Amino acid sequence: TLCSTTTLVFLSTGPTVSGSILKGVVGQNIIVPCSYHVKGRADITTMCWGRGACPASKCRQPIIWTDGWKVTTQSSKRYQLEGNLSKGDVSLTIVNAEEADSGTYCCRVEIPGLFNDQTTNHRVVIEKARITTPSPHTYTSEQTS
């Protein structure tokens, strides 16, 4: 028998996309990581976080924007950037997470040039806290006549 092996190589000139799955519990703060490399002031750039997978440009359903130095647009106080922006730490903190916060989040760092943006998709899963209860016991009462 003949056995043939085919190797496919895909070359991409588009943006870099990577991601992760993060799990959290209702009521906790969740940090969704994102960063970019900053050597000097010239490297500091605009970026956005959005709900849903990263589109071809900008952010779909944007929840937060920064000019690289400070937050310029914020859809809710529950979405915060608490890292050092000027060092490239643009991780998203979701304060007091709710089940409705579950879904995909896009981090887009706008790097000058064609198709240079750094994009990352993160899947966030927020679950209710598990309440541990002791196993039920059966109590019987004896009746005497």
CSV table of N, CA and C in Angstrom, one decimal:
chain,number,residue,atom,x,y,z
A,1,THR,N,0.8,-1.2,0.0
A,1,THR,CA,0.0,0.0,0.0
A,1,THR,C,0.9,1.2,0.0
A,2,LEU,N,0.4,2.2,-0.7
A,2,LEU,CA,1.1,3.5,-0.7
A,2,LEU,C,0.5,4.4,0.3
A,3,CYS,N,1.4,5.1,1.0
A,3,CYS,CA,0.9,6.1,2.0
A,3,CYS,C,1.5,7.4,1.7
A,4,SER,N,0.7,8.4,1.5
A,4,SER,CA,1.2,9.7,1.2
A,4,SER,C,0.9,10.7,2.3
A,5,THR,N,1.7,11.6,2.5
A,5,THR,CA,1.6,12.6,3.6
A,5,THR,C,1.5,14.0,2.9
A,6,THR,N,0.5,14.7,3.3
A,6,THR,CA,0.4,16.1,2.7
A,6,THR,C,0.6,17.1,3.9
A,7,THR,N,1.5,18.0,3.7
A,7,THR,CA,1.7,19.0,4.7
A,7,THR,C,1.2,20.4,4.1
A,8,LEU,N,0.3,21.0,4.9
A,8,LEU,CA,-0.2,22.3,4.5
A,8,LEU,C,0.4,23.4,5.4
A,9,VAL,N,0.9,24.4,4.8
A,9,VAL,CA,1.5,25.5,5.5
A,9,VAL,C,0.7,26.8,5.2
A,10,PHE,N,0.2,27.4,6.2
A,10,PHE,CA,-0.6,28.6,6.1
A,10,PHE,C,0.2,29.8,6.5
A,11,LEU,N,0.3,30.8,5.6
A,11,LEU,CA,1.1,32.0,5.9
A,11,LEU,C,0.1,33.1,6.1
A,12,SER,N,0.2,33.8,7.2
A,12,SER,CA,-0.7,34.9,7.5
A,12,SER,C,0.0,36.2,7.5
A,13,THR,N,-0.6,37.2,6.8
A,13,THR,CA,0.0,38.6,6.8
A,13,THR,C,-0.9,39.5,7.7
A,14,GLY,N,-2.0,38.9,8.2
A,14,GLY,CA,-2.9,39.6,9.1
A,14,GLY,C,-2.5,39.8,10.5
A,15,PRO,N,-3.3,40.4,11.3
A,15,PRO,CA,-2.9,40.6,12.7
A,15,PRO,C,-2.7,39.4,13.5
A,16,THR,N,-1.9,39.5,14.5
A,16,THR,CA,-1.6,38.4,15.4
A,16,THR,C,-2.8,38.1,16.3
A,17,VAL,N,-3.3,36.9,16.3
A,17,VAL,CA,-4.4,36.6,17.2
A,17,VAL,C,-4.1,35.4,18.1
A,18,SER,N,-4.2,35.6,19.3
A,18,SER,CA,-4.0,34.5,20.3
A,18,SER,C,-5.1,34.6,21.3
A,19,GLY,N,-5.1,33.7,22.3
A,19,GLY,CA,-6.2,33.9,23.3
A,19,GLY,C,-6.1,32.8,24.4
A,20,SER,N,-7.1,32.9,25.2
A,20,SER,CA,-7.2,32.0,26.4
A,20,SER,C,-8.6,31.9,26.9
A,21,ILE,N,-8.8,30.9,27.8
A,21,ILE,CA,-10.1,30.8,28.4
A,21,ILE,C,-9.8,31.1,29.9
A,22,LEU,N,-10.6,32.1,30.4
A,22,LEU,CA,-10.5,32.5,31.8
A,22,LEU,C,-11.8,32.1,32.5
A,23,LYS,N,-11.7,31.5,33.7
A,23,LYS,CA,-12.9,31.2,34.5
A,23,LYS,C,-12.9,32.0,35.8
A,24,GLY,N,-14.1,32.5,36.1
A,24,GLY,CA,-14.2,33.3,37.4
A,24,GLY,C,-15.5,33.0,38.0
A,25,VAL,N,-15.7,33.6,39.2
A,25,VAL,CA,-16.9,33.3,40.0
A,25,VAL,C,-17.6,34.7,40.2
A,26,VAL,N,-19.0,34.6,40.1
A,26,VAL,CA,-19.8,35.8,40.3
A,26,VAL,C,-19.4,36.5,41.6
A,27,GLY,N,-19.3,37.8,41.5
A,27,GLY,CA,-18.9,38.6,42.6
A,27,GLY,C,-17.4,38.9,42.7
A,28,GLN,N,-16.6,38.2,42.0
A,28,GLN,CA,-15.1,38.4,42.1
A,28,GLN,C,-14.7,39.4,41.0
A,29,ASN,N,-13.5,40.0,41.2
A,29,ASN,CA,-12.9,40.7,40.1
A,29,ASN,C,-12.2,39.8,39.2
A,30,ILE,N,-12.3,39.9,37.9
A,30,ILE,CA,-11.6,39.1,36.9
A,30,ILE,C,-10.7,39.9,36.1
A,31,ILE,N,-9.4,39.5,36.0
A,31,ILE,CA,-8.4,40.2,35.2
A,31,ILE,C,-8.2,39.4,33.9
A,32,VAL,N,-8.5,40.1,32.8
A,32,VAL,CA,-8.3,39.5,31.5
A,32,VAL,C,-7.0,40.1,30.9
A,33,PRO,N,-5.9,39.3,30.8
A,33,PRO,CA,-4.6,39.8,30.5
A,33,PRO,C,-4.4,40.3,29.0
A,34,CYS,N,-3.7,41.4,28.9
A,34,CYS,CA,-3.3,41.9,27.6
A,34,CYS,C,-2.2,42.9,27.8
A,35,SER,N,-1.2,42.8,27.0
A,35,SER,CA,0.0,43.7,27.1
A,35,SER,C,0.6,43.8,25.7
A,36,TYR,N,1.4,44.9,25.6
A,36,TYR,CA,2.3,45.0,24.4
A,36,TYR,C,3.6,45.6,24.8
A,37,HIS,N,4.6,45.5,23.9
A,37,HIS,CA,6.0,45.8,24.2
A,37,HIS,C,6.2,47.3,24.0
A,38,VAL,N,6.6,48.0,25.1
A,38,VAL,CA,6.9,49.4,25.1
A,38,VAL,C,8.4,49.6,25.4
A,39,LYS,N,9.2,50.1,24.5
A,39,LYS,CA,10.6,50.4,24.7
A,39,LYS,C,10.7,51.8,25.2
A,40,GLY,N,10.0,52.7,24.5
A,40,GLY,CA,10.1,54.1,24.8
A,40,GLY,C,8.7,54.8,24.5
A,41,ARG,N,8.7,56.1,24.8
A,41,ARG,CA,7.4,56.9,24.6
A,41,ARG,C,6.8,56.7,23.2
A,42,ALA,N,7.6,56.6,22.2
A,42,ALA,CA,7.1,56.5,20.8
A,42,ALA,C,6.3,55.2,20.6
A,43,ASP,N,6.5,54.2,21.5
A,43,ASP,CA,5.8,52.9,21.3
A,43,ASP,C,4.4,52.9,21.9
A,44,ILE,N,4.1,53.9,22.8
A,44,ILE,CA,2.8,53.9,23.5
A,44,ILE,C,1.8,54.3,22.5
A,45,THR,N,0.7,53.5,22.5
A,45,THR,CA,-0.3,53.6,21.4
A,45,THR,C,-1.8,53.4,21.9
A,46,THR,N,-2.7,53.7,21.1
A,46,THR,CA,-4.1,53.5,21.4
A,46,THR,C,-4.5,52.1,21.4
A,47,MET,N,-5.5,51.7,22.2
A,47,MET,CA,-6.0,50.4,22.2
A,47,MET,C,-7.5,50.4,22.7
A,48,CYS,N,-8.1,49.3,22.4
A,48,CYS,CA,-9.5,49.1,22.9
A,48,CYS,C,-9.8,47.7,23.3
A,49,TRP,N,-10.8,47.6,24.2
A,49,TRP,CA,-11.4,46.3,24.5
A,49,TRP,C,-12.8,46.3,24.0
A,50,GLY,N,-13.2,45.2,23.5
A,50,GLY,CA,-14.6,45.0,23.0
A,50,GLY,C,-15.2,43.7,23.3
A,51,ARG,N,-16.5,43.6,23.2
A,51,ARG,CA,-17.2,42.3,23.4
A,51,ARG,C,-17.3,41.7,22.0
A,52,GLY,N,-17.1,40.4,22.0
A,52,GLY,CA,-17.1,39.6,20.8
A,52,GLY,C,-15.7,39.5,20.2
A,53,ALA,N,-15.5,38.6,19.2
A,53,ALA,CA,-14.2,38.4,18.6
A,53,ALA,C,-13.7,39.6,17.9
A,54,CYS,N,-12.4,39.8,17.8
A,54,CYS,CA,-11.8,40.9,17.2
A,54,CYS,C,-12.2,41.0,15.7
A,55,PRO,N,-12.8,42.2,15.3
A,55,PRO,CA,-13.1,42.3,13.8
A,55,PRO,C,-11.8,42.8,13.1
A,56,ALA,N,-12.0,43.1,11.8
A,56,ALA,CA,-10.9,43.5,11.0
A,56,ALA,C,-10.2,44.8,11.5
A,57,SER,N,-10.9,45.7,12.1
A,57,SER,CA,-10.3,46.9,12.7
A,57,SER,C,-11.2,47.3,13.9
A,58,LYS,N,-10.6,48.2,14.7
A,58,LYS,CA,-11.3,48.7,15.9
A,58,LYS,C,-11.8,47.6,16.8
A,59,CYS,N,-12.8,47.9,17.6
A,59,CYS,CA,-13.4,46.8,18.5
A,59,CYS,C,-14.9,46.8,18.3
A,60,ARG,N,-15.5,45.6,18.2
A,60,ARG,CA,-16.9,45.5,18.1
A,60,ARG,C,-17.4,45.6,19.5
A,61,GLN,N,-18.5,46.3,19.7
A,61,GLN,CA,-19.1,46.6,21.0
A,61,GLN,C,-18.1,47.1,22.0
A,62,PRO,N,-17.4,48.2,21.7
A,62,PRO,CA,-16.3,48.7,22.6
A,62,PRO,C,-16.7,48.9,24.0
A,63,ILE,N,-15.9,48.5,25.0
A,63,ILE,CA,-16.3,48.8,26.4
A,63,ILE,C,-15.2,49.7,27.0
A,64,ILE,N,-14.1,49.8,26.4
A,64,ILE,CA,-13.1,50.7,27.0
A,64,ILE,C,-12.0,51.1,25.9
A,65,TRP,N,-11.6,52.3,25.9
A,65,TRP,CA,-10.6,52.8,25.0
A,65,TRP,C,-9.5,53.6,25.8
A,66,THR,N,-8.3,53.5,25.3
A,66,THR,CA,-7.2,54.3,25.9
A,66,THR,C,-6.4,55.0,24.8
A,67,ASP,N,-5.9,56.2,25.1
A,67,ASP,CA,-5.0,56.8,24.2
A,67,ASP,C,-3.6,56.4,24.4
A,68,GLY,N,-3.4,55.4,25.3
A,68,GLY,CA,-2.0,54.9,25.6
A,68,GLY,C,-1.6,55.5,26.9
A,69,TRP,N,-2.1,56.6,27.3
A,69,TRP,CA,-1.7,57.2,28.6
A,69,TRP,C,-2.9,57.1,29.7
A,70,LYS,N,-4.1,57.2,29.2
A,70,LYS,CA,-5.2,57.2,30.1
A,70,LYS,C,-6.5,56.7,29.4
A,71,VAL,N,-7.4,56.2,30.2
A,71,VAL,CA,-8.7,55.8,29.6
A,71,VAL,C,-9.5,56.9,29.1
A,72,THR,N,-9.9,56.9,27.8
A,72,THR,CA,-10.6,58.0,27.2
A,72,THR,C,-12.1,57.7,27.0
A,73,THR,N,-12.5,56.4,26.9
A,73,THR,CA,-13.9,56.0,26.9
A,73,THR,C,-14.1,54.8,27.7
A,74,GLN,N,-15.2,54.7,28.5
A,74,GLN,CA,-15.5,53.6,29.4
A,74,GLN,C,-17.0,53.4,29.4
A,75,SER,N,-17.5,52.2,29.0
A,75,SER,CA,-18.9,52.0,28.9
A,75,SER,C,-19.5,51.8,30.3
A,76,SER,N,-18.7,51.4,31.3
A,76,SER,CA,-19.2,51.1,32.6
A,76,SER,C,-18.0,51.2,33.6
A,77,LYS,N,-18.3,51.6,34.8
A,77,LYS,CA,-17.2,51.7,35.8
A,77,LYS,C,-16.7,50.3,36.2
A,78,ARG,N,-17.5,49.3,35.8
A,78,ARG,CA,-17.1,47.9,36.1
A,78,ARG,C,-16.0,47.4,35.2
A,79,TYR,N,-15.7,48.2,34.1
A,79,TYR,CA,-14.6,47.8,33.3
A,79,TYR,C,-13.4,48.8,33.5
A,80,GLN,N,-12.3,48.3,34.0
A,80,GLN,CA,-11.2,49.2,34.3
A,80,GLN,C,-9.9,48.7,33.8
A,81,LEU,N,-8.9,49.6,33.6
A,81,LEU,CA,-7.6,49.3,33.2
A,81,LEU,C,-6.7,49.7,34.4
A,82,GLU,N,-6.3,48.7,35.2
A,82,GLU,CA,-5.6,49.0,36.5
A,82,GLU,C,-4.1,48.9,36.4
A,83,GLY,N,-3.6,48.4,35.2
A,83,GLY,CA,-2.2,48.2,35.0
A,83,GLY,C,-1.5,49.5,34.6
A,84,ASN,N,-0.2,49.5,34.5
A,84,ASN,CA,0.6,50.6,34.1
A,84,ASN,C,0.5,50.8,32.6
A,85,LEU,N,-0.4,51.7,32.1
A,85,LEU,CA,-0.6,51.8,30.7
A,85,LEU,C,0.7,52.2,29.9
A,86,SER,N,1.5,53.1,30.5
A,86,SER,CA,2.7,53.6,29.8
A,86,SER,C,3.7,52.5,29.7
A,87,LYS,N,3.5,51.4,30.4
A,87,LYS,CA,4.5,50.2,30.3
A,87,LYS,C,3.9,49.1,29.4
A,88,GLY,N,2.7,49.4,28.8
A,88,GLY,CA,2.0,48.4,27.9
A,88,GLY,C,1.1,47.4,28.6
A,89,ASP,N,0.8,47.6,29.9
A,89,ASP,CA,-0.1,46.7,30.6
A,89,ASP,C,-1.5,47.2,30.4
A,90,VAL,N,-2.2,46.6,29.5
A,90,VAL,CA,-3.6,47.1,29.2
A,90,VAL,C,-4.6,46.0,29.6
A,91,SER,N,-4.3,45.2,30.6
A,91,SER,CA,-5.2,44.1,31.1
A,91,SER,C,-6.5,44.7,31.6
A,92,LEU,N,-7.6,44.0,31.3
A,92,LEU,CA,-8.9,44.5,31.6
A,92,LEU,C,-9.3,43.9,33.0
A,93,THR,N,-9.8,44.7,33.9
A,93,THR,CA,-10.3,44.2,35.1
A,93,THR,C,-11.9,44.4,35.0
A,94,ILE,N,-12.6,43.2,35.2
A,94,ILE,CA,-14.0,43.3,35.3
A,94,ILE,C,-14.4,43.2,36.8
A,95,VAL,N,-14.9,44.3,37.3
A,95,VAL,CA,-15.2,44.4,38.7
A,95,VAL,C,-16.5,43.8,39.0
A,96,ASN,N,-16.5,43.0,40.1
A,96,ASN,CA,-17.8,42.4,40.6
A,96,ASN,C,-18.5,41.6,39.5
A,97,ALA,N,-17.8,40.6,38.9
A,97,ALA,CA,-18.3,39.9,37.8
A,97,ALA,C,-19.7,39.3,37.9
A,98,GLU,N,-20.4,39.3,36.8
A,98,GLU,CA,-21.7,38.7,36.8
A,98,GLU,C,-21.7,37.6,35.7
A,99,GLU,N,-22.7,36.7,35.8
A,99,GLU,CA,-22.8,35.7,34.7
A,99,GLU,C,-22.9,36.3,33.3
A,100,ALA,N,-23.6,37.4,33.2
A,100,ALA,CA,-23.8,38.1,31.9
A,100,ALA,C,-22.4,38.6,31.3
A,101,ASP,N,-21.4,38.6,32.2
A,101,ASP,CA,-20.1,39.0,31.6
A,101,ASP,C,-19.4,37.9,30.9
A,102,SER,N,-19.9,36.7,30.9
A,102,SER,CA,-19.4,35.6,30.2
A,102,SER,C,-19.4,35.9,28.7
A,103,GLY,N,-18.4,35.4,28.0
A,103,GLY,CA,-18.4,35.6,26.5
A,103,GLY,C,-16.9,35.9,26.1
A,104,THR,N,-16.8,36.3,24.8
A,104,THR,CA,-15.5,36.6,24.2
A,104,THR,C,-15.2,38.1,24.3
A,105,TYR,N,-14.0,38.4,24.7
A,105,TYR,CA,-13.5,39.8,24.8
A,105,TYR,C,-12.3,39.9,23.8
A,106,CYS,N,-12.3,41.1,23.1
A,106,CYS,CA,-11.2,41.4,22.2
A,106,CYS,C,-10.3,42.5,22.7
A,107,CYS,N,-9.0,42.2,22.8
A,107,CYS,CA,-8.0,43.3,23.1
A,107,CYS,C,-7.3,43.6,21.8
A,108,ARG,N,-7.5,44.9,21.4
A,108,ARG,CA,-6.8,45.3,20.1
A,108,ARG,C,-5.9,46.5,20.5
A,109,VAL,N,-4.6,46.3,20.2
A,109,VAL,CA,-3.6,47.3,20.4
A,109,VAL,C,-3.3,47.8,19.0
A,110,GLU,N,-3.5,49.1,18.7
A,110,GLU,CA,-3.4,49.7,17.4
A,110,GLU,C,-1.9,50.1,17.1
A,111,ILE,N,-1.2,49.2,16.4
A,111,ILE,CA,0.2,49.4,16.0
A,111,ILE,C,0.2,50.1,14.7
A,112,PRO,N,0.9,51.2,14.5
A,112,PRO,CA,0.9,51.9,13.2
A,112,PRO,C,1.4,50.9,12.1
A,113,GLY,N,0.8,51.1,10.9
A,113,GLY,CA,1.2,50.3,9.7
A,113,GLY,C,0.1,49.4,9.3
A,114,LEU,N,0.1,48.9,8.1
A,114,LEU,CA,-0.9,48.1,7.6
A,114,LEU,C,-0.9,46.7,8.2
A,115,PHE,N,-2.0,46.2,8.7
A,115,PHE,CA,-2.1,44.9,9.3
A,115,PHE,C,-1.2,44.6,10.5
A,116,ASN,N,-0.8,45.7,11.2
A,116,ASN,CA,0.1,45.5,12.3
A,116,ASN,C,-0.5,45.4,13.7
A,117,ASP,N,-1.8,45.6,13.8
A,117,ASP,CA,-2.5,45.6,15.1
A,117,ASP,C,-2.3,44.3,15.8
A,118,GLN,N,-2.1,44.3,17.1
A,118,GLN,CA,-2.0,43.1,17.9
A,118,GLN,C,-3.4,42.9,18.5
A,119,THR,N,-3.9,41.7,18.2
A,119,THR,CA,-5.3,41.4,18.7
A,119,THR,C,-5.2,40.1,19.4
A,120,THR,N,-6.0,40.0,20.5
A,120,THR,CA,-6.1,38.8,21.3
A,120,THR,C,-7.6,38.6,21.7
A,121,ASN,N,-8.1,37.4,21.4
A,121,ASN,CA,-9.5,37.1,21.9
A,121,ASN,C,-9.4,36.2,23.1
A,122,HIS,N,-10.1,36.6,24.1
A,122,HIS,CA,-10.2,35.8,25.4
A,122,HIS,C,-11.6,35.4,25.6
A,123,ARG,N,-11.8,34.1,26.0
A,123,ARG,CA,-13.1,33.6,26.4
A,123,ARG,C,-13.2,33.7,27.9
A,124,VAL,N,-14.2,34.3,28.4
A,124,VAL,CA,-14.4,34.5,29.8
A,124,VAL,C,-15.7,33.7,30.2
A,125,VAL,N,-15.6,32.9,31.2
A,125,VAL,CA,-16.7,32.1,31.8
A,125,VAL,C,-16.9,32.5,33.2
A,126,ILE,N,-18.0,33.0,33.6
A,126,ILE,CA,-18.3,33.4,34.9
A,126,ILE,C,-19.4,32.5,35.4
A,127,GLU,N,-19.1,31.8,36.6
A,127,GLU,CA,-20.1,30.9,37.1
A,127,GLU,C,-20.5,31.3,38.5
A,128,LYS,N,-21.7,30.8,38.9
A,128,LYS,CA,-22.1,31.1,40.3
A,128,LYS,C,-21.2,30.3,41.2
A,129,ALA,N,-21.0,30.9,42.4
A,129,ALA,CA,-20.2,30.2,43.4
A,129,ALA,C,-20.9,28.9,43.8
A,130,ARG,N,-20.1,27.8,44.0
A,130,ARG,CA,-20.7,26.6,44.4
A,130,ARG,C,-20.8,26.6,45.9
A,131,ILE,N,-22.0,26.4,46.4
A,131,ILE,CA,-22.3,26.4,47.8
A,131,ILE,C,-22.2,25.0,48.3
A,132,THR,N,-21.3,24.7,49.2
A,132,THR,CA,-21.2,23.4,49.7
A,132,THR,C,-22.1,23.2,51.0
A,133,THR,N,-23.0,22.2,50.9
A,133,THR,CA,-23.9,21.9,52.0
A,133,THR,C,-23.6,20.5,52.5
A,134,PRO,N,-23.7,20.3,53.8
A,134,PRO,CA,-23.5,19.0,54.3
A,134,PRO,C,-24.5,18.0,53.7
A,135,SER,N,-24.2,16.8,53.6
A,135,SER,CA,-25.1,15.8,53.0
A,135,SER,C,-26.3,15.6,53.9
A,136,PRO,N,-27.4,15.4,53.3
A,136,PRO,CA,-28.7,15.3,54.2
A,136,PRO,C,-28.7,14.1,55.0
A,137,HIS,N,-29.2,14.2,56.2
A,137,HIS,CA,-29.3,13.1,57.1
A,137,HIS,C,-30.8,12.7,57.3
A,138,THR,N,-31.1,11.5,57.5
A,138,THR,CA,-32.4,11.1,57.8
A,138,THR,C,-32.6,10.8,59.3
A,139,TYR,N,-33.5,11.5,59.8
A,139,TYR,CA,-33.8,11.4,61.2
A,139,TYR,C,-35.1,10.6,61.4
A,140,THR,N,-35.1,9.6,62.3
A,140,THR,CA,-36.3,8.9,62.6
A,140,THR,C,-36.6,9.1,64.0
A,141,SER,N,-37.9,9.2,64.3
A,141,SER,CA,-38.3,9.3,65.7
A,141,SER,C,-39.1,8.1,66.1
A,142,GLU,N,-38.8,7.6,67.3
A,142,GLU,CA,-39.5,6.4,67.7
A,142,GLU,C,-40.7,6.8,68.5
A,143,GLN,N,-41.8,6.2,68.3
A,143,GLN,CA,-43.0,6.5,69.0
A,143,GLN,C,-43.3,5.3,70.0
A,144,THR,N,-43.6,5.7,71.2
A,144,THR,CA,-43.9,4.7,72.2
A,144,THR,C,-45.4,4.8,72.5
A,145,SER,N,-46.0,3.7,72.7
A,145,SER,CA,-47.4,3.7,73.0
A,145,SER,C,-47.6,3.5,74.5
